[in-house]
Coordinates of C-alpha atoms in Angstrom, one line a residue:
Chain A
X1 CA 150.1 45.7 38.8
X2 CA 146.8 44.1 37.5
X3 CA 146.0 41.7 34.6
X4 CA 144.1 43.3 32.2
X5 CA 141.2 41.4 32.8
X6 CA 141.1 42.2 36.6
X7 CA 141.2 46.3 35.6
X8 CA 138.6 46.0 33.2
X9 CA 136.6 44.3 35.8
X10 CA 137.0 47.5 38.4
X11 CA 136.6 49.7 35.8
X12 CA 133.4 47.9 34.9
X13 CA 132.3 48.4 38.9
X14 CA 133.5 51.7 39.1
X15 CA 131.5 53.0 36.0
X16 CA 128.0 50.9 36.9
X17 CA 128.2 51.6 40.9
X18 CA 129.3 55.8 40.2
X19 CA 125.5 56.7 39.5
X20 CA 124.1 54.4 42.2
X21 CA 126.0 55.3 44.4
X22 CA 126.2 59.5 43.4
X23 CA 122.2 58.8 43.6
X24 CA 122.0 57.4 47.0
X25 CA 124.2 61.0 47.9
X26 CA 121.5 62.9 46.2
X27 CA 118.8 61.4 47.9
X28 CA 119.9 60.9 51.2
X29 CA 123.2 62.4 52.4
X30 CA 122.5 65.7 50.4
X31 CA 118.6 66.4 52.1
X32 CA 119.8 64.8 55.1
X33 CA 122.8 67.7 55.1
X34 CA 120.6 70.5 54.2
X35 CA 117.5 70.0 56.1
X36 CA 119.7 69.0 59.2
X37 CA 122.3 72.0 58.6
X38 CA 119.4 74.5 58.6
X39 CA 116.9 73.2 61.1
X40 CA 120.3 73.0 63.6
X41 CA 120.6 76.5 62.7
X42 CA 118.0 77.8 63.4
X43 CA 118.0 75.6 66.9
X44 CA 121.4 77.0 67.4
X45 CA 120.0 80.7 67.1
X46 CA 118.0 80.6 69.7
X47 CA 120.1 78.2 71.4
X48 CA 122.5 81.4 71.6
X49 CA 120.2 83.9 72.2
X50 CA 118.8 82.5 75.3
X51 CA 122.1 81.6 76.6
X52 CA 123.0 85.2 76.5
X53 CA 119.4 86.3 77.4
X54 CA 120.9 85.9 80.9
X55 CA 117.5 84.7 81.7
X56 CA 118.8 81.9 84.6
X57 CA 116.3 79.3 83.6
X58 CA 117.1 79.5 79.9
X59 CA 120.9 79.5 80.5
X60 CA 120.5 76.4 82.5
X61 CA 118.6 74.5 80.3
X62 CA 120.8 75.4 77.0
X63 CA 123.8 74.6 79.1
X64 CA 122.6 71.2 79.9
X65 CA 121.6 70.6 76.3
X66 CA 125.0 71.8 75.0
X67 CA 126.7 69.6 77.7
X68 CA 124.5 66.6 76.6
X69 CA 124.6 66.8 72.6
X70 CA 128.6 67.7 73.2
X71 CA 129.8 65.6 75.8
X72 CA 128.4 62.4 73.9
X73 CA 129.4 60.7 71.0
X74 CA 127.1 61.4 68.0
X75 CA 127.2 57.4 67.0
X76 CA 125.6 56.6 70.8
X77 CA 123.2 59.3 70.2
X78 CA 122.0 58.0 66.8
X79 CA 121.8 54.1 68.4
X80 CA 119.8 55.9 71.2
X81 CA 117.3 57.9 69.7
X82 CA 116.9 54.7 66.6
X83 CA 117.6 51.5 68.4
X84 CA 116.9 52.5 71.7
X85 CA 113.3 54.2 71.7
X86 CA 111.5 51.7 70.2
X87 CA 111.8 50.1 73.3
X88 CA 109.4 52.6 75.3
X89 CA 107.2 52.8 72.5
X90 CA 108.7 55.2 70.0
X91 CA 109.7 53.9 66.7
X92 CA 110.8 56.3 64.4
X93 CA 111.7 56.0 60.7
X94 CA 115.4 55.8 60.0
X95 CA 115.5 59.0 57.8
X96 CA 113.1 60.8 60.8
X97 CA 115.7 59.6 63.4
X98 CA 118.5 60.5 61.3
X99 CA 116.8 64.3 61.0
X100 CA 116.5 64.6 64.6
X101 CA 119.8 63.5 66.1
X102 CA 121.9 65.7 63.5
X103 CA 119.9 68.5 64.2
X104 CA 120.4 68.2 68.2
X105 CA 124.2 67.7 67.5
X106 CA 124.6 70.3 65.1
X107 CA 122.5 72.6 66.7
X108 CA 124.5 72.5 70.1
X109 CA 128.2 72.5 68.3
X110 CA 126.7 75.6 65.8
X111 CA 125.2 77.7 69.4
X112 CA 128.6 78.3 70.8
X113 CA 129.7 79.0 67.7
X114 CA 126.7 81.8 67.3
X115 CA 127.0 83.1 70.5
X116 CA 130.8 83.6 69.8
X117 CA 130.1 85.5 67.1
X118 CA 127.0 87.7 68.6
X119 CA 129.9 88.2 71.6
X120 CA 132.9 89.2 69.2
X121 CA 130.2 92.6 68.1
X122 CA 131.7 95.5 69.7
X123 CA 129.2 96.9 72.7
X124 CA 129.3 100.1 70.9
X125 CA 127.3 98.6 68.0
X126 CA 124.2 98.0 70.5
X127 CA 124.4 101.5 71.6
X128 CA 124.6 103.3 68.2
X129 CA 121.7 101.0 67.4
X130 CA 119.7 102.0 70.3
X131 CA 121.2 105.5 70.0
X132 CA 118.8 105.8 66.9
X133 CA 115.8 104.2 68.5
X134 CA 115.8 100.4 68.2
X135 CA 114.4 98.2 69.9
X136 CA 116.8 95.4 71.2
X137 CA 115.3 92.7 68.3
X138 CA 115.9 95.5 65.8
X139 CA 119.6 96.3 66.7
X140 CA 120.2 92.5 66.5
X141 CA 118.7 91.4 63.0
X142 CA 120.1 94.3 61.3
X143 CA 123.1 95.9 62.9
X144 CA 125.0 92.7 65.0
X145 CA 123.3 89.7 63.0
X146 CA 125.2 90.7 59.9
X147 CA 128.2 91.8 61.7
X148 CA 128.1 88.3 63.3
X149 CA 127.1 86.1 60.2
X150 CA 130.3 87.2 58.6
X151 CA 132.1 85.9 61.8
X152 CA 130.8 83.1 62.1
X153 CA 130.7 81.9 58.3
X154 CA 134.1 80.6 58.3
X155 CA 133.6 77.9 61.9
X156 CA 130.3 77.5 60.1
X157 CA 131.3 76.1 57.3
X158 CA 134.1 73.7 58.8
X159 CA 131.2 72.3 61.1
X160 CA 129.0 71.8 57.2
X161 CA 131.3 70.1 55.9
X162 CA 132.1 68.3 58.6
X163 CA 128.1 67.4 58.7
X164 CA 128.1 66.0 55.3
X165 CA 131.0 63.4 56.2
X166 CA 129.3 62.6 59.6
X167 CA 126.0 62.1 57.8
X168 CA 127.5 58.5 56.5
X169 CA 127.0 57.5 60.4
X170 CA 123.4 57.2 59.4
X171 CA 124.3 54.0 57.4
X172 CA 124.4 52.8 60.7
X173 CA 120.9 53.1 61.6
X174 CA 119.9 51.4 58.1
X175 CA 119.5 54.4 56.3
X176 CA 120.9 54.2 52.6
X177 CA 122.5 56.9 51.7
X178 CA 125.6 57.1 50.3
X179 CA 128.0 55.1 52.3
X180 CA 125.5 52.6 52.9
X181 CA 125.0 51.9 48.9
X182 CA 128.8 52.4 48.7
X183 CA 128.8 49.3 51.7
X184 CA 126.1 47.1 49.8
X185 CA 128.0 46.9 46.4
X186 CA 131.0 46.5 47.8
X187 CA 129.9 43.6 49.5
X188 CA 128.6 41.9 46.1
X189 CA 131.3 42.6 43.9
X190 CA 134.5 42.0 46.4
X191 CA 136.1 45.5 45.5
X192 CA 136.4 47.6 48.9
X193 CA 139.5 49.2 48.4
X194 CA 138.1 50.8 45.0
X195 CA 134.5 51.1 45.8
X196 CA 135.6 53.3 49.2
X197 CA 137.7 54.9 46.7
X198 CA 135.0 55.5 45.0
X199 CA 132.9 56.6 47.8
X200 CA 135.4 59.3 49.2
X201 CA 135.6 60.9 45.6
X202 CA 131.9 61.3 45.6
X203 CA 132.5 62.7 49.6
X204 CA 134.9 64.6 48.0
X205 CA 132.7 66.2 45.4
X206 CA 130.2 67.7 47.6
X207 CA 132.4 68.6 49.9
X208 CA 133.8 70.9 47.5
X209 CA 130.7 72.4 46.1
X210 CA 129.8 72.9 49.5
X211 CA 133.0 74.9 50.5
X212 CA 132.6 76.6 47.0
X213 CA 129.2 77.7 48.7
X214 CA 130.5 79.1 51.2
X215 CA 133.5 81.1 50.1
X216 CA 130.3 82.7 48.2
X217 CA 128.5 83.3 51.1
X218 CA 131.8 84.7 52.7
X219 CA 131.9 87.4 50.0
X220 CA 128.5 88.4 50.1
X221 CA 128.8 89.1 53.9
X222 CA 132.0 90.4 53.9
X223 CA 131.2 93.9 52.9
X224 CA 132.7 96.9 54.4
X225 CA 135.6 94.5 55.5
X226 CA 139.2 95.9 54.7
X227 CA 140.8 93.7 52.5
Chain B
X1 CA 114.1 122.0 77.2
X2 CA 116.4 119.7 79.3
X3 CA 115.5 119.6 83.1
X4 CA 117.5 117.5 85.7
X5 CA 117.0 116.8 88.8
X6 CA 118.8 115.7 91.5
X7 CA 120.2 112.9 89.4
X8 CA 122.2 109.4 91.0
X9 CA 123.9 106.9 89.5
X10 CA 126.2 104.3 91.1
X11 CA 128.2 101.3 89.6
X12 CA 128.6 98.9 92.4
X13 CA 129.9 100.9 94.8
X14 CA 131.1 103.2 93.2
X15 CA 128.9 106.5 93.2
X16 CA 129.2 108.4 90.0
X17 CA 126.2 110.8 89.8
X18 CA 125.7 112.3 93.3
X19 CA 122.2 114.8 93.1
X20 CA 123.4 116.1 89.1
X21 CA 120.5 119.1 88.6
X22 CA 120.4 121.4 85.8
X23 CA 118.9 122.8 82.9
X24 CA 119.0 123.3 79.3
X25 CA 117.0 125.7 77.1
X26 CA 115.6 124.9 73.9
X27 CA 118.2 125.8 70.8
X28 CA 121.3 126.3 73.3
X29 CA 124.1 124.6 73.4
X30 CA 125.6 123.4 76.6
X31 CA 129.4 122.1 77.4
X32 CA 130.0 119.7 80.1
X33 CA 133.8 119.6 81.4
X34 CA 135.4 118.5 83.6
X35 CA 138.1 115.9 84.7
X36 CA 138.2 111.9 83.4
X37 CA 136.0 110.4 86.5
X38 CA 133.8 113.0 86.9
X39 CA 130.5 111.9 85.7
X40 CA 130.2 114.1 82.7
X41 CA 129.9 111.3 80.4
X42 CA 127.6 108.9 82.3
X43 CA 125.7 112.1 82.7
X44 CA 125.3 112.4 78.9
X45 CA 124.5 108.7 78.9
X46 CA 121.7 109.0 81.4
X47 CA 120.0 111.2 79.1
X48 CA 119.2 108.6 76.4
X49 CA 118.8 106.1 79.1
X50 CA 121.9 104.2 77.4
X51 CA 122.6 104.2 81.7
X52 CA 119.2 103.8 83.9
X53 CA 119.9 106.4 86.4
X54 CA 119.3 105.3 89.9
X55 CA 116.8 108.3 90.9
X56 CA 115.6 111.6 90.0
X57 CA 113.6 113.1 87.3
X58 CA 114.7 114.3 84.1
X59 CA 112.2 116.2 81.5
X60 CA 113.0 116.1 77.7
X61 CA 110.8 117.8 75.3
X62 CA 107.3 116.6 76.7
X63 CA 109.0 114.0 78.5
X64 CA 109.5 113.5 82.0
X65 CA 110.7 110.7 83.9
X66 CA 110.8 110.2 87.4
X67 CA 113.1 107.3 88.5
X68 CA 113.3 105.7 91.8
X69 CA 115.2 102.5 92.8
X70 CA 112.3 100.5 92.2
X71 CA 111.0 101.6 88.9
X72 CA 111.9 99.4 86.2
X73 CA 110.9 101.1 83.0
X74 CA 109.3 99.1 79.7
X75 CA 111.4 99.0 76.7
X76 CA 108.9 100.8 74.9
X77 CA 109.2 104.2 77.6
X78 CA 112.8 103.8 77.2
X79 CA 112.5 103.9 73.3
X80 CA 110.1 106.8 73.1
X81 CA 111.9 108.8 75.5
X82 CA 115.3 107.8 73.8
X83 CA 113.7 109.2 70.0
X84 CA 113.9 112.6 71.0
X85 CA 117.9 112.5 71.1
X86 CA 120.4 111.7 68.8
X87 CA 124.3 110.6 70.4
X88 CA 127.4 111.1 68.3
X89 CA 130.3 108.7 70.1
X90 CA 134.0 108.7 70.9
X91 CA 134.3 106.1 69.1
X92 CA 131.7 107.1 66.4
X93 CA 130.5 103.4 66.1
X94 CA 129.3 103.9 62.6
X95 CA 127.8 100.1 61.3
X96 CA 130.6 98.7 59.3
X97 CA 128.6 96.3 57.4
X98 CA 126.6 99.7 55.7
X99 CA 128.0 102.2 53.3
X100 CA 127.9 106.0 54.5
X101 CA 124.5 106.6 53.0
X102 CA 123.3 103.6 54.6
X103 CA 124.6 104.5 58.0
X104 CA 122.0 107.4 57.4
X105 CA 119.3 105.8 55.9
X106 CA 118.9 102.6 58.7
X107 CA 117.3 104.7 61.9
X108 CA 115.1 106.5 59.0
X109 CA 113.9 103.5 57.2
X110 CA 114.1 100.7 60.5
X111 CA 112.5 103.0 63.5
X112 CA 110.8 105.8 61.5
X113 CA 109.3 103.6 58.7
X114 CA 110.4 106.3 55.8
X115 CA 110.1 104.8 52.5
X116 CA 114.1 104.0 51.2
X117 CA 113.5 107.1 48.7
X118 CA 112.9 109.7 50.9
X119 CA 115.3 108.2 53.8
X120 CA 118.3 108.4 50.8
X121 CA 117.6 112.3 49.8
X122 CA 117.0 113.2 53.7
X123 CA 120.8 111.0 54.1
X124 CA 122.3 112.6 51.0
X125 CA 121.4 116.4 52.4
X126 CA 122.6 115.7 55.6
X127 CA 125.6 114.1 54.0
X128 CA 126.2 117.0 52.2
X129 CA 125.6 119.4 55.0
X130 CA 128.3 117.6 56.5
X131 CA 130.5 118.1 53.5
X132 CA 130.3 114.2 52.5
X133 CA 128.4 113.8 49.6
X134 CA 131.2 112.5 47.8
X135 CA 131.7 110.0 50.4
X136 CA 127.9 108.6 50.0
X137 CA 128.8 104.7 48.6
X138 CA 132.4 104.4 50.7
X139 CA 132.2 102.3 53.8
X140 CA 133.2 103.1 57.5
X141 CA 136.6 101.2 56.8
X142 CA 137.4 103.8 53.2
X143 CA 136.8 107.0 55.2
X144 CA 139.0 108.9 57.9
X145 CA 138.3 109.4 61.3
X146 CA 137.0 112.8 61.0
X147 CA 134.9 111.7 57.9
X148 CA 133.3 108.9 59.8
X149 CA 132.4 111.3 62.6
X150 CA 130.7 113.5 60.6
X151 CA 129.0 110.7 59.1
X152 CA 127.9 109.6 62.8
X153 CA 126.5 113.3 63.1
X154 CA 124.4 112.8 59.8
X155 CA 123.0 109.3 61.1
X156 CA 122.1 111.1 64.5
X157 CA 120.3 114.2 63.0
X158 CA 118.3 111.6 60.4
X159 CA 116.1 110.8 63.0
X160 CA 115.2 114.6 63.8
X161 CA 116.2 114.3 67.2
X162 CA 114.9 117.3 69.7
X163 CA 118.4 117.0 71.2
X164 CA 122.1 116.2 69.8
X165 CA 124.3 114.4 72.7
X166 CA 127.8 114.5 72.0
X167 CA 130.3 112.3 74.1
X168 CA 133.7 113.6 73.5
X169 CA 133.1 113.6 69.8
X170 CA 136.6 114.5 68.9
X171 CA 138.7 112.8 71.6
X172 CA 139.3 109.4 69.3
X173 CA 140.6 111.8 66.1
X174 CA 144.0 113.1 65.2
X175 CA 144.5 116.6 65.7
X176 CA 144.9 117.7 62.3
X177 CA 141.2 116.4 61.5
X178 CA 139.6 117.9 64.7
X179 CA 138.6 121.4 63.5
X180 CA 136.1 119.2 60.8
X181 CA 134.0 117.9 63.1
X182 CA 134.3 121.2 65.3
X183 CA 133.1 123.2 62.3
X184 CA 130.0 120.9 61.8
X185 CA 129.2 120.9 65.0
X186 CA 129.6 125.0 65.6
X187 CA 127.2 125.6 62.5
X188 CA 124.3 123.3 64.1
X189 CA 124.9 125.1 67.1
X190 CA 124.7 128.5 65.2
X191 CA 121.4 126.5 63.7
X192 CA 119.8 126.4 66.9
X193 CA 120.1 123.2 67.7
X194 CA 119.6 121.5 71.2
X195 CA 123.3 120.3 71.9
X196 CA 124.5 118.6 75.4
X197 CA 128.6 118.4 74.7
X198 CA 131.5 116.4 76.7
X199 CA 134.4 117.6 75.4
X200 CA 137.9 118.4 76.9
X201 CA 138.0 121.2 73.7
X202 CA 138.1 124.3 75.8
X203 CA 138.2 126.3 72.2
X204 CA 135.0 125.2 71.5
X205 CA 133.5 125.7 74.5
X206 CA 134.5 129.1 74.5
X207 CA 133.6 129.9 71.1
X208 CA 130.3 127.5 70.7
X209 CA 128.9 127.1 74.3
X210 CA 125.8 129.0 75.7
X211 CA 126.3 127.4 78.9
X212 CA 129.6 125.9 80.5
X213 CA 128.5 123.0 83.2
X214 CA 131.6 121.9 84.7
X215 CA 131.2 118.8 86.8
X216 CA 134.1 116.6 89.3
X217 CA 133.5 114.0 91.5
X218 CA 129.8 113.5 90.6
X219 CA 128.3 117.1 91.1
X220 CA 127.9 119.9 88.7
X221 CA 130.9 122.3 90.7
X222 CA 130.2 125.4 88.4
X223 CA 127.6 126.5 85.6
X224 CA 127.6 129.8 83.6
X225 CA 127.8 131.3 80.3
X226 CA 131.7 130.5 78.8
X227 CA 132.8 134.2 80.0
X228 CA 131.9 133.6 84.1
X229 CA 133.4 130.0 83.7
X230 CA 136.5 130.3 81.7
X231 CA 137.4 134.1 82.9
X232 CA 135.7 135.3 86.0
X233 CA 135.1 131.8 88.4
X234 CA 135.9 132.0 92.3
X235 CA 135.4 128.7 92.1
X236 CA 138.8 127.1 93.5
X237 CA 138.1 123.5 91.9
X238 CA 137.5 125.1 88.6
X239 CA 140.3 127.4 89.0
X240 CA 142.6 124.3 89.6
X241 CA 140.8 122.3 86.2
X242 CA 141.3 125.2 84.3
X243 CA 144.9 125.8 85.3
X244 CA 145.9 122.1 84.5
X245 CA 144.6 122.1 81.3
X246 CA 145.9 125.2 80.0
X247 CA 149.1 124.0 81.3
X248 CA 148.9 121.2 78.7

């Protein structure tokens, strides 16, 4: 297909851009998955539990913040929070942005997903927990939270992995993680179909530690399940 | 022991509990039948507070609450009145995420702050009082019906509750493993425990009940020892209950 001059040259790229580029994931698209994954989380947690709080001022206001982070697409929300703040006085850092957008997004996709779960506990569960004296914060953190982690690892996980993929959006607002380097040495050396090659391996990598993760996590939860 | 009086609850319009009053002494076992509708288990219910009755009073222990339609109680009153009982479910709605022993351990350790050690031997002698100790590390999903009741009537006795409410504990089983969870319960009765039972097992009643209640349309129709109820009653409501179950 190739002179061999012209494969030695893409190996060449390949070899010298591989840790750059796996470094940029390190540093960027990996914290930027976790810290966003987790603070969305925990957002999304309470998120849920005031929905179902049937508190009417809580509902409304998680309904309008699920309708919002939703109903909008996470590139607009990322050029509005980065590009368009600045221009009533708020200038954040690209990483900071970054942080806070995913978060909002994550945490309004991973709320319906919690509540879902909290929902899919059987009524009776709440009883037998009362039945032996909790209180309603005790019969949620140890008799339905569990039930309900284990339901909701598997949407969970689809919406992580899905995170760490959307997380090369960022390159859009200037941060450089690992699309972005992927971008800037493509660029130099004229090799995009290989470089993006390239990149999508090193996508492909984490992805797969991730889902590793959680197939983990699916086992530790998924006691007193029939198998 | 148990006191109620003139007890009303309503769902919507529907009017379940229409003036409910009776009583309870301490160490006897009571029997509530009566036909599906009749307000025998939202009666049961009531007395946990698992339903907030609409009014009347009812004394547990050193307990009493007097509910009108504008009394909102505090979780806490709810929870401290609710600690004195123990419920044992139709559906037994053991925790599926804990093994047996766990089941038994969780009110212990969670709402009575036992350390984990004593919580497991308390949980492993009321296992095997309930002829489970064998069963200790299986979870709900290993065990048969009749073995996860019994494990439900461990969990509820771990907390040392003044009272044992039962709601129709053996409805949900097979009838081959019916007499197990019959058994248990007849030796805690023969224990002298407090025991409030909805049950359509006319046997048991017979054999295991102090006091009879029988209860349609919201009203207690007839109380008495098993003997007035099952074999002497005038009543002409019970007469026709009786009849249609025997018939079955």
């Amino acid at each position: 297909m190739f002179g061999d001059e012209r494969t030695e040259r893409i190996i060449g790229i390949l070899s010298d851009s591989f840790f750059p580029i796996l470094k940029a994931g390190l540093q960027f698209t990996i914290p930027l998955t976790l810290i966003t994954f987790s603070l969305g989380l925990i957002l999304a947690f309470f998120t849920a539990v005031a929905r179902i709080s049937g508190f009417k001022p809580l509902v409304l206001l998680t309904r309008f913040y699920v309708w919002i982070f939703r109903g909008t697409p996470l590139l607009v929300q990322l050029f509005i929070i980065f590009y368009g703040l600045p221009s009533v006085g708020i200038t954040l850092d690209p990483f900071m942005a970054a942080v806070i957008v995913f978060t909002l997004n994550k945490g309004a996709y991973s709320s319906e997903i919690i509540r879902a779960a909290i929902q899919s506990i059987n009524k009776g569960q709440w009883e037998a927990a009362f039945s032996i004296g909790m209180t309603k914060s005790q019969a949620m953190k140890r008799i339905v939270l569990p039930q309900a982690i284990r339901v909701s690892l598997p949407p969970l996980g689809n919406s992580f992995i899905s995170l760490v993929k959307d997380t090369s959006l960022a390159a859009t607002i200037t941060v450089t993680e690992l699309f972005q380097k992927g971008q800037q040495i493509a660029a130099v050396t004229y090799e995009p179909l290989w470089l993006y090659i390239e990149v999508a391996f090193i996508y492909l990598i984490f992805s797969t530690v991730l889902s590793y993760l959680q197939d983990k996590l699916e086992i530790r939860y998924g006691r007193g399940v029939a198998k | 022991m148990i006191t109620i009086d003139n007890l009303y609850k309503r769902f919507d319009k529907l009017e379940v509990l229409k003036g409910v009053s009776l009583s309870i002494d301490k160490g006897k076992t009571a029997v509530i039948i009566g036909p599906s509708g009749s307000g025998k288990t939202t009666l049961l219910r009531c007395l946990n507070l698992l339903e907030m009755p609409d009014k009347g009073t009812i004394t547990l222990g050193d307990k009493t609450l007097q509910i009108t339609e504008n009394s909102r109680l505090k979780q806490g009153e709810i929870v401290s009145f609710r600690k004195q009982t123990g419920m044992v479910f139709q559906s037994y709605n053991l925790f599926p995420h804990l093994t047996a022993i766990e089941n038994v351990m969780e009110g212990q350790v969670t709402v009575l702050k036992r350390s984990k050690d004593e919580a497991r031997k308390k949980a492993l002698s009321l296992l095997e009082k309930v002829g489970l100790q064998d069963r200790a590390d299986m979870y709900p999903f290993q065990l048969s019906g009749g073995q996860q009741q019994r494990v439900g009537i461990a969990r509820a006795m771990a907390m040392d509750p003044e009272v044992l409410l039962f709601d129709e504990p053996t409805s949900a089983l097979d009838p081959e493993l019916v007499g197990e969870v019959l058994k248990v319960m007849k030796d805690l009765a023969n224990e002298g425990m407090t025991m409030v039972v909805v049950t359509h097992e006319m046997k048991f009643a017979s054999e295991a009940a102090d006091q009879v209640i029988f209860m349609d349309d919201g009203v207690v129709v007839e109380k008495g020892t098993p003997d007035e109820v099952f074999n002497a009653t005038k009543n002409p409501r019970t007469m026709q209950f009786l009849n249609k179950v025997a018939e079955r």
